[in-house]
Amino acid sequence: MTINRIGLIGLGIMGKPMAKNLLLAKHNLGLYARNPATLESFTTNNIEKYSSPAELAENCDITITMVSDSPDVEEVIMGKAGIIDGAKSKHLVIDMSTISPKLTRSIAQSLKAKNIDMLDAPVSGGEQGAIDGTLSIMVGGSVEAFNYAYPVLQVLGKNIVHIGDHGAGQVSKACNQILAAQTVAAVGEAFLLAKSSGVDPNKVREALLGGFANSKVLELHGKRILEANYKPGFKAKLHYKDIGIALKSAEENNIAIPGTIMIEKYLRKLVEQGDGELDSAAIGKIVLDGNG
Amino acid sequence: MTINRIGLIGLGIMGKPMAKNLLLAKHNLGLYARNPATLESFTTNNIEKYSSPAELAENCDITITMVSDSPDVEEVIMGKAGIIDGAKSKHLVIDMSTISPKLTRSIAQSLKAKNIDMLDAPVSGGEQGAIDGTLSIMVGGSVEAFNYAYPVLQVLGKNIVHIGDHGAGQVSKACNQILAAQTVAAVGEAFLLAKSSGVDPNKVREALLGGFANSKVLELHGKRILEANYKPGFKAKLHYKDIGIALKSAEENNIAIPGTIMIEKYLRKLVEQGDGELDSAAIGKIVLDGNG
């Protein structure tokens, strides 16, 4: 199937640079935004603007959704004048938002009844990854849909893995979020132990980067924590939301993940004390402040 | 000061390859072992064997100790016919074992009274790092001693960082151990969440390696966990010992490190159920088995 036009809904921190990369790759774009002012900066003539997700989907072959949370995804796909109302048979929805695996499976099933296909394709790599087109993309859905979408995903990311069936991408993202957050907390504990022992945590970080405890989190968030630079980046309140998804899944699957429960407390504390807009590296701040 | 001979006490998994690398670098070695049979394989003529740590220290300029635990270090340095009894003024003891920062400071002080200098220089990188001479070495002690020892440490490791004063190397190592162990546990939780959701954890690992949750632990221990390959490597019982050192320091410093308390439970469980000889990646096994 030829891809004549790609629809994109969600022009936030992530969606905007993704749109730019799709345009650079010579794709025709279809855009919709709840607030039309968001679309003003998009002026090239390979862009069409639509007044509803349904209208957008009707005029595009693929619709990418990149919105904040489960209710937003549900609304643009299943809600009034939603994608499901406009999309023609064989349309593909690629949801790159981070939402619940369970909801993903349920939406995919509803779409399938109308012969619309879906991939869940949440990402890791943050704003910089979106700008550079180097996102890590975790994909759930059929192999056929994955192969069809692959050239488009390649424009947006670098490490693109087909994890499994519907929801598997979201499960992988949940795994990513619990691992990243716990590593931040562990880095916080290491720095706290160093500081309280009268040892420079900068030196400790330098030493640990060369050994077995090395991680992307120690490198990037470790630096943020030591500089007390919590400008986002990836906001704590969104990480909190993602951890909630993981804990809900754990509950549904009847498993215990106590490390995740611990970092949920840290993130909740950040949100409750009004620090939800900080980068989620601020988990380290909570640990360093002894609120562990 | 010229280095005519380097003494080495402790010819275990780590010490043996370190001895080989020192010999390859054309150093004369002095060896002592509680069990003389350990020394039988060392037959080249640039090796001298001694019958006590004191005799060894008397005939060497530097003594490296690489033994299992705090009591072993205390014995070879401070015990009967210990290093302190034989070492001449300006002798340098480099303790590369992993022991308590507090004990390190106390030993360093006793040695100083006899004009013997000391560095604590624990390592990360395991047996393979020792074999390849690519250990990460975290050093505590004076800048002068560090500079004197540097060419020798360069034979053994790659990322050699002077962290601070006596004990700072041990503090850094404790930080390394709590970060590494917590990351293993977090990887275990991620795999458990994937498996319980019917998603292949191998695929999840593959995806996460390309993103923000990437770490050496995910790469190496993640693979071990998925292959259920717990052949050591670095034994769980030694990691358990190291976490005990970290928790003792935390207690002395009056700080809370709850993530470390959690993984101490996992390691204790491993040791108590007779799995202390397994690689410490078996923390992931405990988590996967739902014993979290």
Coordinates of C-alpha atoms in Angstrom, one line a residue:
Chain A
M1 CA 0.0 0.0 0.0
T2 CA 1.3 3.4 -0.9
I3 CA 1.4 6.0 1.9
N4 CA 0.0 9.2 0.4
R5 CA -0.6 11.1 3.6
I6 CA 0.2 10.5 7.3
G7 CA -2.1 12.0 9.9
L8 CA -0.6 13.2 13.2
I9 CA -2.6 14.1 16.3
G10 CA -0.6 15.5 19.2
L11 CA 1.8 18.3 18.6
G12 CA 3.4 18.6 22.0
I13 CA 7.0 18.3 23.1
M14 CA 7.3 15.0 21.3
G15 CA 4.8 15.4 18.4
K16 CA 6.2 18.6 17.0
P17 CA 9.7 17.5 16.2
M18 CA 8.3 14.2 14.9
A19 CA 6.1 16.2 12.5
K20 CA 9.2 18.1 11.4
N21 CA 11.1 14.9 10.7
L22 CA 8.2 13.4 8.7
L23 CA 8.1 16.6 6.6
L24 CA 11.9 16.4 6.1
A25 CA 11.4 12.9 4.9
K26 CA 9.0 14.3 2.2
H27 CA 5.8 12.9 3.7
N28 CA 2.5 14.7 3.2
L29 CA 1.1 15.4 6.6
G30 CA -2.5 15.7 7.9
L31 CA -2.8 17.5 11.2
Y32 CA -5.5 18.0 13.8
A33 CA -5.3 19.8 17.1
R34 CA -8.0 20.5 19.7
N35 CA -6.6 24.0 19.9
P36 CA -6.2 25.2 16.2
A37 CA -3.7 27.8 17.3
T38 CA -1.2 24.9 17.7
L39 CA -1.3 24.4 13.9
E40 CA -0.4 28.0 13.0
S41 CA 3.4 27.4 12.7
F42 CA 2.8 24.6 10.1
T43 CA 2.5 26.5 6.8
T44 CA 4.1 24.4 4.1
N45 CA 1.9 23.2 1.3
N46 CA 2.3 19.5 1.9
I47 CA 0.3 19.9 5.1
E48 CA -3.5 19.6 5.3
K49 CA -5.3 20.7 8.5
Y50 CA -8.5 18.9 9.6
S51 CA -11.3 19.9 11.9
S52 CA -11.7 16.4 13.6
P53 CA -9.8 13.2 14.0
A54 CA -12.5 11.5 11.9
E55 CA -11.9 13.9 9.0
L56 CA -8.2 13.5 9.3
A57 CA -8.3 9.7 9.3
E58 CA -10.6 9.8 6.3
N59 CA -8.0 11.6 4.3
C60 CA -4.9 9.8 5.5
D61 CA -3.5 6.2 5.2
I62 CA -1.9 6.2 8.6
T63 CA -2.7 8.1 11.7
I64 CA -0.1 8.6 14.3
T65 CA -1.4 9.6 17.8
M66 CA 1.1 11.1 20.3
V67 CA -1.0 12.4 23.2
S68 CA -0.6 12.5 27.0
D69 CA -2.6 9.7 28.5
S70 CA -5.1 6.9 28.2
P71 CA -8.2 9.2 28.1
D72 CA -6.7 11.3 25.4
V73 CA -6.0 8.3 23.2
E74 CA -9.5 6.9 23.8
E75 CA -11.0 10.3 22.9
V76 CA -9.2 10.8 19.6
I77 CA -9.7 7.2 18.4
M78 CA -13.0 6.2 20.0
G79 CA -14.7 9.5 20.9
K80 CA -17.0 11.8 19.1
A81 CA -15.8 12.3 15.5
G82 CA -12.9 10.1 16.4
I83 CA -10.6 8.2 14.1
I84 CA -12.8 5.2 14.1
D85 CA -15.6 7.2 12.6
G86 CA -13.6 8.4 9.6
A87 CA -11.0 5.9 8.9
K88 CA -11.5 3.8 5.8
S89 CA -10.9 0.0 5.7
K90 CA -7.2 -0.9 6.0
H91 CA -6.3 2.4 7.7
L92 CA -3.5 2.0 10.2
V93 CA -3.5 3.8 13.6
I94 CA 0.0 4.0 15.2
D95 CA -0.4 5.0 18.8
M96 CA 2.9 6.3 20.1
S97 CA 1.5 7.6 23.3
T98 CA 2.3 5.8 26.6
I99 CA -1.0 4.2 27.8
S100 CA -2.3 1.0 29.5
P101 CA -1.6 -2.2 27.6
K102 CA -5.1 -3.4 28.5
L103 CA -6.8 -0.3 27.0
T104 CA -4.5 -0.7 23.9
R105 CA -5.8 -4.2 23.4
S106 CA -9.4 -3.1 23.8
I107 CA -9.1 -0.3 21.3
A108 CA -7.2 -2.5 18.8
Q109 CA -10.2 -4.9 19.0
S110 CA -12.8 -2.2 18.4
L111 CA -10.8 -0.9 15.4
K112 CA -10.4 -4.4 14.0
A113 CA -14.2 -4.8 13.9
K114 CA -14.1 -2.0 11.4
N115 CA -11.2 -3.4 9.5
I116 CA -8.8 -0.7 10.9
D117 CA -5.5 -2.0 12.0
M118 CA -3.5 -0.6 15.0
L119 CA 0.1 -0.6 16.3
D120 CA 1.0 0.5 19.8
A121 CA 4.4 2.1 19.4
P122 CA 5.5 4.0 22.5
V123 CA 9.0 5.5 22.6
S124 CA 12.0 6.1 24.8
G125 CA 14.5 8.8 24.2
G126 CA 12.6 11.9 25.2
E127 CA 12.5 15.3 23.4
Q128 CA 16.1 15.1 22.2
G129 CA 15.4 11.6 20.7
A130 CA 12.3 13.0 18.9
I131 CA 14.3 16.0 17.6
D132 CA 17.2 13.8 16.4
G133 CA 14.9 11.1 15.0
T134 CA 16.7 8.6 17.3
L135 CA 13.8 7.4 19.5
S136 CA 13.7 3.8 20.6
I137 CA 10.3 2.5 19.5
M138 CA 8.7 -0.6 21.0
V139 CA 6.0 -2.0 18.8
G140 CA 3.0 -4.2 19.5
G141 CA 0.7 -5.5 16.8
S142 CA 0.8 -7.8 13.7
V143 CA 4.0 -8.4 11.7
E144 CA 2.2 -7.1 8.6
A145 CA 1.3 -3.8 10.2
F146 CA 4.8 -3.5 11.6
N147 CA 6.4 -4.1 8.2
Y148 CA 4.0 -1.6 6.6
A149 CA 4.8 1.1 9.2
Y150 CA 8.5 0.4 9.4
P151 CA 9.7 3.0 6.8
V152 CA 7.7 5.6 8.7
L153 CA 9.0 4.6 12.1
Q154 CA 12.5 4.7 10.7
V155 CA 12.1 8.4 10.1
L156 CA 11.3 8.9 13.8
G157 CA 13.6 6.4 15.5
K158 CA 16.6 4.2 15.5
N159 CA 16.1 1.1 17.6
I160 CA 12.7 -0.1 16.4
V161 CA 11.7 -3.5 17.9
H162 CA 8.6 -5.5 17.2
I163 CA 7.9 -6.8 20.7
G164 CA 4.8 -8.9 20.1
D165 CA 1.0 -8.7 19.6
H166 CA -1.2 -5.7 20.5
G167 CA -0.2 -4.2 23.9
A168 CA 3.3 -5.7 23.8
G169 CA 4.8 -2.3 22.9
Q170 CA 3.1 -0.7 25.9
V171 CA 4.2 -3.5 28.2
S172 CA 7.8 -2.9 27.0
K173 CA 7.4 0.8 27.7
A174 CA 6.1 0.1 31.2
C175 CA 9.2 -2.1 31.7
N176 CA 11.4 0.7 30.5
Q177 CA 9.8 3.2 32.8
I178 CA 10.1 1.1 36.0
L179 CA 13.7 0.2 35.2
A180 CA 14.7 3.8 34.5
A181 CA 13.0 5.2 37.6
Q182 CA 14.5 2.6 39.9
T183 CA 17.9 3.2 38.4
V184 CA 17.5 6.9 39.2
A185 CA 16.6 6.1 42.8
A186 CA 19.5 3.8 43.1
V187 CA 21.9 6.5 41.7
G188 CA 20.4 8.8 44.4
E189 CA 21.1 6.3 47.1
A190 CA 24.7 5.9 45.9
F191 CA 25.2 9.7 45.9
L192 CA 23.7 10.0 49.3
L193 CA 26.0 7.3 50.7
A194 CA 29.0 9.1 49.2
K195 CA 28.0 12.6 50.4
S196 CA 27.2 11.4 53.9
S197 CA 30.6 9.7 54.0
G198 CA 32.3 13.0 53.1
V199 CA 33.2 11.7 49.7
D200 CA 32.6 13.7 46.5
P201 CA 29.7 12.1 44.5
N202 CA 31.1 13.6 41.3
K203 CA 34.2 11.5 41.7
V204 CA 32.1 8.5 42.5
R205 CA 30.0 9.0 39.4
E206 CA 33.2 9.3 37.3
A207 CA 34.5 6.0 38.7
L208 CA 31.2 4.2 38.4
L209 CA 30.8 5.2 34.8
G210 CA 33.8 3.0 33.9
G211 CA 32.6 -0.1 35.6
F212 CA 29.7 -2.5 36.1
A213 CA 27.3 0.0 37.6
N214 CA 27.4 2.1 34.4
S215 CA 24.1 3.1 32.9
K216 CA 22.5 5.8 30.7
V217 CA 20.7 7.0 33.9
L218 CA 24.0 7.4 35.8
E219 CA 25.5 9.3 32.9
L220 CA 22.6 11.7 32.2
H221 CA 20.4 11.8 35.3
G222 CA 23.5 11.4 37.5
K223 CA 24.8 14.6 36.1
R224 CA 21.4 16.3 36.5
I225 CA 21.2 15.3 40.1
L226 CA 24.8 16.5 40.9
E227 CA 24.1 19.8 39.2
A228 CA 20.6 20.0 40.8
N229 CA 19.4 20.7 37.3
Y230 CA 15.8 19.4 37.1
K231 CA 14.6 21.4 34.0
P232 CA 12.6 18.9 31.9
G233 CA 13.3 16.8 29.9
F234 CA 10.7 14.2 30.8
K235 CA 8.4 15.5 33.5
A236 CA 8.1 13.7 36.9
K237 CA 4.3 13.9 36.6
L238 CA 4.4 11.9 33.3
H239 CA 6.7 9.4 34.8
Y240 CA 4.3 9.1 37.7
K241 CA 1.5 8.4 35.3
D242 CA 3.6 5.7 33.6
I243 CA 4.5 4.0 36.8
G244 CA 0.8 3.9 37.6
I245 CA 0.2 2.0 34.4
A246 CA 2.9 -0.5 35.3
L247 CA 1.5 -1.0 38.8
K248 CA -2.0 -1.5 37.4
S249 CA -0.6 -4.1 35.0
A250 CA 1.3 -5.8 37.9
E251 CA -2.0 -5.9 39.9
E252 CA -3.9 -7.4 37.0
N253 CA -1.1 -10.0 36.5
N254 CA -1.0 -10.7 40.2
I255 CA 2.8 -10.1 40.6
A256 CA 4.8 -8.3 43.2
I257 CA 7.2 -5.5 42.1
P258 CA 8.3 -3.8 45.4
G259 CA 11.0 -1.7 43.8
T260 CA 8.4 -0.1 41.6
I261 CA 6.1 0.6 44.6
M262 CA 9.0 2.3 46.2
I263 CA 9.7 4.7 43.3
E264 CA 5.9 5.3 42.9
K265 CA 6.1 6.8 46.4
Y266 CA 8.9 9.1 45.4
L267 CA 7.2 10.3 42.2
R268 CA 3.9 10.8 44.1
K269 CA 5.7 12.9 46.7
L270 CA 7.2 15.0 43.9
V271 CA 3.8 15.5 42.3
E272 CA 2.1 16.2 45.7
Q273 CA 4.7 18.8 46.7
G274 CA 4.2 20.6 43.4
D275 CA 7.4 19.4 41.7
G276 CA 5.6 17.4 39.0
E277 CA 6.9 19.7 36.3
L278 CA 10.5 19.0 37.2
D279 CA 12.4 16.4 35.2
S280 CA 11.9 12.9 36.6
A281 CA 15.6 12.9 37.6
A282 CA 14.2 14.7 40.6
I283 CA 13.6 11.3 42.1
G284 CA 17.2 11.6 43.0
K285 CA 16.5 14.8 44.8
I286 CA 13.8 13.1 46.9
V287 CA 16.3 10.3 47.8
L288 CA 19.1 12.8 48.5
D289 CA 16.8 14.9 50.7
G290 CA 16.3 11.8 52.8
N291 CA 12.6 11.5 52.0
G292 CA 13.2 7.9 51.0
Chain B
M1 CA 61.1 6.0 44.4
T2 CA 62.0 3.0 42.2
I3 CA 59.7 0.0 42.5
N4 CA 62.0 -3.1 42.6
R5 CA 59.5 -5.6 43.8
I6 CA 55.7 -5.7 44.3
G7 CA 54.3 -8.0 46.9
L8 CA 50.9 -9.6 46.3
I9 CA 48.8 -11.3 48.9
G10 CA 45.6 -13.0 47.7
L11 CA 45.8 -15.3 44.7
G12 CA 42.1 -16.0 44.2
I13 CA 39.8 -15.4 41.2
M14 CA 41.0 -11.8 41.0
G15 CA 44.5 -11.9 42.4
K16 CA 45.8 -14.6 40.1
P17 CA 45.2 -12.8 36.8
M18 CA 46.4 -9.6 38.4
A19 CA 49.7 -11.4 39.2
K20 CA 50.0 -12.5 35.6
N21 CA 49.5 -9.0 34.3
L22 CA 52.1 -7.6 36.7
L23 CA 54.5 -10.3 35.5
L24 CA 53.7 -9.5 31.8
A25 CA 54.5 -5.8 32.6
K26 CA 58.0 -7.0 33.8
H27 CA 57.5 -6.4 37.5
N28 CA 59.3 -8.5 40.0
L29 CA 56.8 -10.1 42.3
G30 CA 56.8 -11.2 45.9
L31 CA 54.1 -13.7 46.8
Y32 CA 52.7 -15.1 50.1
A33 CA 49.8 -17.4 50.6
R34 CA 48.4 -19.0 53.7
N35 CA 48.3 -22.3 51.7
P36 CA 51.7 -22.6 50.0
A37 CA 50.2 -25.0 47.4
T38 CA 48.6 -21.9 45.9
L39 CA 52.0 -20.7 44.8
E40 CA 53.1 -23.8 43.0
S41 CA 52.0 -22.6 39.6
F42 CA 54.2 -19.5 39.9
T43 CA 57.6 -20.7 38.7
T44 CA 59.3 -17.8 36.8
N45 CA 62.6 -16.5 38.3
N46 CA 61.3 -13.0 38.8
I47 CA 59.1 -14.3 41.6
E48 CA 60.1 -14.6 45.3
K49 CA 58.0 -16.6 47.7
Y50 CA 57.8 -15.6 51.4
S51 CA 56.6 -17.4 54.5
S52 CA 54.7 -14.5 56.1
P53 CA 53.2 -11.1 55.1
A54 CA 55.9 -9.4 57.3
E55 CA 58.8 -11.1 55.4
L56 CA 57.1 -10.2 52.1
A57 CA 56.6 -6.6 53.0
E58 CA 60.2 -6.3 54.2
N59 CA 61.4 -7.3 50.8
C60 CA 59.0 -5.4 48.6
D61 CA 58.4 -1.7 48.0
I62 CA 54.6 -2.0 47.5
T63 CA 52.3 -4.7 48.9
I64 CA 49.0 -5.3 47.1
T65 CA 46.4 -7.1 49.2
M66 CA 43.4 -8.7 47.3
V67 CA 41.6 -10.9 49.9
S68 CA 38.0 -11.6 50.6
D69 CA 36.8 -9.6 53.6
S70 CA 37.6 -7.2 56.4
P71 CA 39.0 -9.8 58.8
D72 CA 41.4 -11.1 56.1
V73 CA 42.7 -7.6 55.4
E74 CA 43.1 -7.0 59.1
E75 CA 45.0 -10.2 59.6
V76 CA 47.5 -9.8 56.8
I77 CA 48.2 -6.2 57.6
M78 CA 47.8 -6.0 61.4
G79 CA 47.9 -9.6 62.5
K80 CA 50.8 -11.8 63.7
A81 CA 53.8 -11.5 61.3
G82 CA 51.6 -9.0 59.4
I83 CA 52.7 -6.4 56.9
I84 CA 53.0 -3.8 59.6
D85 CA 55.7 -5.9 61.3
G86 CA 57.9 -6.2 58.2
A87 CA 57.4 -3.1 56.1
K88 CA 60.1 -0.5 56.0
S89 CA 59.5 3.2 56.2
K90 CA 57.8 4.5 53.1
H91 CA 56.4 1.2 52.1
L92 CA 53.0 1.4 50.4
V93 CA 50.2 -0.9 51.0
I94 CA 47.5 -1.0 48.3
D95 CA 44.5 -2.8 49.5
M96 CA 42.4 -3.8 46.5
S97 CA 40.0 -5.9 48.6
T98 CA 36.4 -4.7 49.3
I99 CA 36.2 -3.8 53.0
S100 CA 34.6 -1.3 55.3
P101 CA 35.6 2.3 54.8
K102 CA 35.8 2.7 58.6
L103 CA 38.2 -0.2 59.0
T104 CA 40.3 1.1 56.1
R105 CA 40.7 4.5 57.8
S106 CA 41.7 2.8 61.1
I107 CA 44.3 0.6 59.4
A108 CA 45.7 3.5 57.4
Q109 CA 46.1 5.4 60.7
S110 CA 48.0 2.5 62.4
L111 CA 50.2 2.2 59.3
K112 CA 50.9 5.9 59.2
A113 CA 52.2 5.7 62.8
K114 CA 55.0 3.5 61.4
N115 CA 55.5 5.7 58.4
I116 CA 53.9 3.2 56.1
D117 CA 51.5 4.6 53.5
M118 CA 48.2 3.0 52.3
L119 CA 45.8 3.3 49.5
D120 CA 42.4 1.7 49.4
A121 CA 41.9 0.7 45.8
P122 CA 38.9 -1.6 45.4
V123 CA 37.9 -2.6 41.9
S124 CA 34.9 -3.2 39.6
G125 CA 34.9 -5.3 36.5
G126 CA 35.1 -8.9 37.9
E127 CA 37.3 -11.8 36.8
Q128 CA 37.2 -10.8 33.2
G129 CA 38.3 -7.2 34.0
A130 CA 41.2 -8.7 36.1
I131 CA 42.2 -11.0 33.2
D132 CA 42.0 -8.2 30.6
G133 CA 43.6 -5.6 32.8
T134 CA 40.6 -3.4 32.4
L135 CA 39.4 -3.1 36.0
S136 CA 37.8 0.1 37.2
I137 CA 39.8 1.1 40.2
M138 CA 38.5 3.5 42.9
V139 CA 41.3 4.9 45.0
G140 CA 41.4 6.5 48.4
G141 CA 44.5 8.0 50.0
S142 CA 47.0 10.8 49.4
V143 CA 47.6 12.3 46.0
E144 CA 51.4 11.5 46.4
A145 CA 50.7 7.8 47.1
F146 CA 48.2 7.8 44.2
N147 CA 50.7 9.2 41.8
Y148 CA 53.4 6.7 43.0
A149 CA 51.0 3.8 42.5
Y150 CA 49.5 5.0 39.3
P151 CA 51.8 3.1 36.8
V152 CA 51.2 -0.1 38.8
L153 CA 47.5 0.4 38.8
Q154 CA 47.6 1.1 35.1
V155 CA 48.8 -2.5 34.6
L156 CA 45.7 -3.8 36.3
G157 CA 42.9 -1.4 35.2
K158 CA 41.7 1.2 32.8
N159 CA 39.4 3.7 34.6
I160 CA 41.5 4.6 37.6
V161 CA 40.0 7.4 39.7
H162 CA 41.4 9.1 42.7
I163 CA 38.2 9.6 44.7
G164 CA 39.5 11.2 47.9
D165 CA 41.2 10.5 51.2
H166 CA 41.6 7.2 53.0
G167 CA 38.4 5.2 52.8
A168 CA 37.0 7.1 49.8
G169 CA 37.8 4.3 47.4
Q170 CA 35.9 1.9 49.7
V171 CA 32.9 4.3 49.8
S172 CA 32.9 4.5 46.1
K173 CA 33.0 0.7 45.8
A174 CA 30.0 0.5 48.3
C175 CA 28.2 3.0 46.0
N176 CA 29.0 0.8 43.0
Q177 CA 27.7 -2.3 44.7
I178 CA 24.4 -0.9 45.9
L179 CA 23.8 0.7 42.4
A180 CA 24.6 -2.5 40.5
A181 CA 22.5 -4.8 42.8
Q182 CA 19.5 -2.5 42.7
T183 CA 19.7 -2.3 38.9
V184 CA 19.7 -6.1 38.7
A185 CA 16.6 -6.2 40.9
A186 CA 14.9 -3.6 38.7
V187 CA 15.8 -5.6 35.6
G188 CA 14.2 -8.6 37.3
E189 CA 11.0 -6.6 37.9
A190 CA 10.9 -5.5 34.3
F191 CA 11.3 -9.0 33.0
L192 CA 8.7 -10.3 35.5
L193 CA 6.2 -7.6 34.3
A194 CA 6.9 -8.6 30.7
K195 CA 6.5 -12.4 31.3
S196 CA 3.4 -12.0 33.4
S197 CA 1.9 -9.9 30.6
G198 CA 2.6 -12.7 28.0
V199 CA 5.4 -10.6 26.4
D200 CA 8.8 -12.0 25.6
P201 CA 11.4 -10.5 28.0
N202 CA 14.1 -11.1 25.4
K203 CA 12.4 -8.7 23.1
V204 CA 11.9 -6.2 25.9
R205 CA 15.6 -6.4 26.7
E206 CA 16.5 -5.8 23.1
A207 CA 14.3 -2.7 22.9
L208 CA 15.4 -1.3 26.3
L209 CA 19.1 -1.6 25.4
G210 CA 18.6 1.1 22.8
G211 CA 16.9 3.6 25.1
F212 CA 17.1 5.4 28.3
A213 CA 16.9 2.3 30.5
N214 CA 20.1 0.9 29.0
S215 CA 22.8 -0.2 31.4
K216 CA 25.7 -2.6 31.7
V217 CA 23.6 -4.7 34.1
L218 CA 20.7 -4.9 31.6
E219 CA 23.2 -6.0 28.9
L220 CA 25.2 -8.5 30.9
H221 CA 23.1 -9.6 33.9
G222 CA 19.9 -9.2 31.8
K223 CA 21.3 -11.8 29.4
R224 CA 22.3 -14.1 32.3
I225 CA 18.8 -13.9 33.9
L226 CA 17.0 -14.7 30.6
E227 CA 19.3 -17.7 30.0
A228 CA 19.1 -18.7 33.7
N229 CA 22.9 -18.8 33.6
Y230 CA 24.1 -18.1 37.2
K231 CA 27.6 -19.5 36.9
P232 CA 29.8 -17.0 38.6
G233 CA 31.2 -14.3 37.8
F234 CA 30.8 -12.5 41.0
K235 CA 29.3 -14.6 43.7
A236 CA 26.1 -13.6 45.4
K237 CA 27.6 -14.2 48.9
L238 CA 30.3 -11.7 48.2
H239 CA 27.8 -9.1 46.9
Y240 CA 25.8 -9.8 50.1
K241 CA 28.9 -9.1 52.1
D242 CA 29.5 -5.8 50.2
I243 CA 25.9 -4.7 50.7
G244 CA 26.4 -5.3 54.4
I245 CA 29.3 -2.9 54.3
A246 CA 27.2 -0.3 52.6
L247 CA 24.3 -0.7 55.1
K248 CA 26.7 -0.5 58.0
S249 CA 28.1 2.8 56.6
A250 CA 24.6 4.1 56.0
E251 CA 23.8 3.4 59.7
E252 CA 27.0 5.1 60.9
N253 CA 26.1 8.1 58.7
N254 CA 22.5 8.1 59.8
I255 CA 21.0 8.0 56.3
A256 CA 18.1 6.0 54.8
I257 CA 18.7 3.8 51.7
P258 CA 15.6 1.7 51.4
G259 CA 16.4 0.3 48.0
T260 CA 19.5 -1.1 49.4
I261 CA 17.6 -2.7 52.3
M262 CA 15.4 -4.3 49.7
I263 CA 18.2 -5.9 47.7
E264 CA 19.9 -7.0 51.0
K265 CA 16.9 -9.1 51.6
Y266 CA 17.1 -10.7 48.2
L267 CA 20.8 -11.5 48.6
R268 CA 20.3 -12.8 52.1
K269 CA 17.6 -15.1 50.8
L270 CA 20.0 -16.4 48.1
V271 CA 22.7 -17.1 50.7
E272 CA 20.2 -18.7 53.2
Q273 CA 18.7 -21.0 50.6
G274 CA 22.3 -22.2 49.6
D275 CA 22.6 -20.2 46.4
G276 CA 25.4 -17.9 47.6
E277 CA 27.8 -19.5 45.2
L278 CA 25.7 -18.4 42.2
D279 CA 26.5 -15.2 40.3
S280 CA 24.9 -12.2 41.9
A281 CA 22.7 -11.9 38.8
A282 CA 20.6 -14.5 40.7
I283 CA 19.0 -11.5 42.4
G284 CA 16.9 -11.4 39.2
K285 CA 16.0 -15.0 39.8
I286 CA 14.7 -14.2 43.3
V287 CA 12.6 -11.3 41.8
L288 CA 11.3 -13.4 38.9
D289 CA 10.4 -16.3 41.3
G290 CA 8.1 -13.8 43.0
N291 CA 10.1 -13.8 46.3
G292 CA 10.3 -10.0 46.1

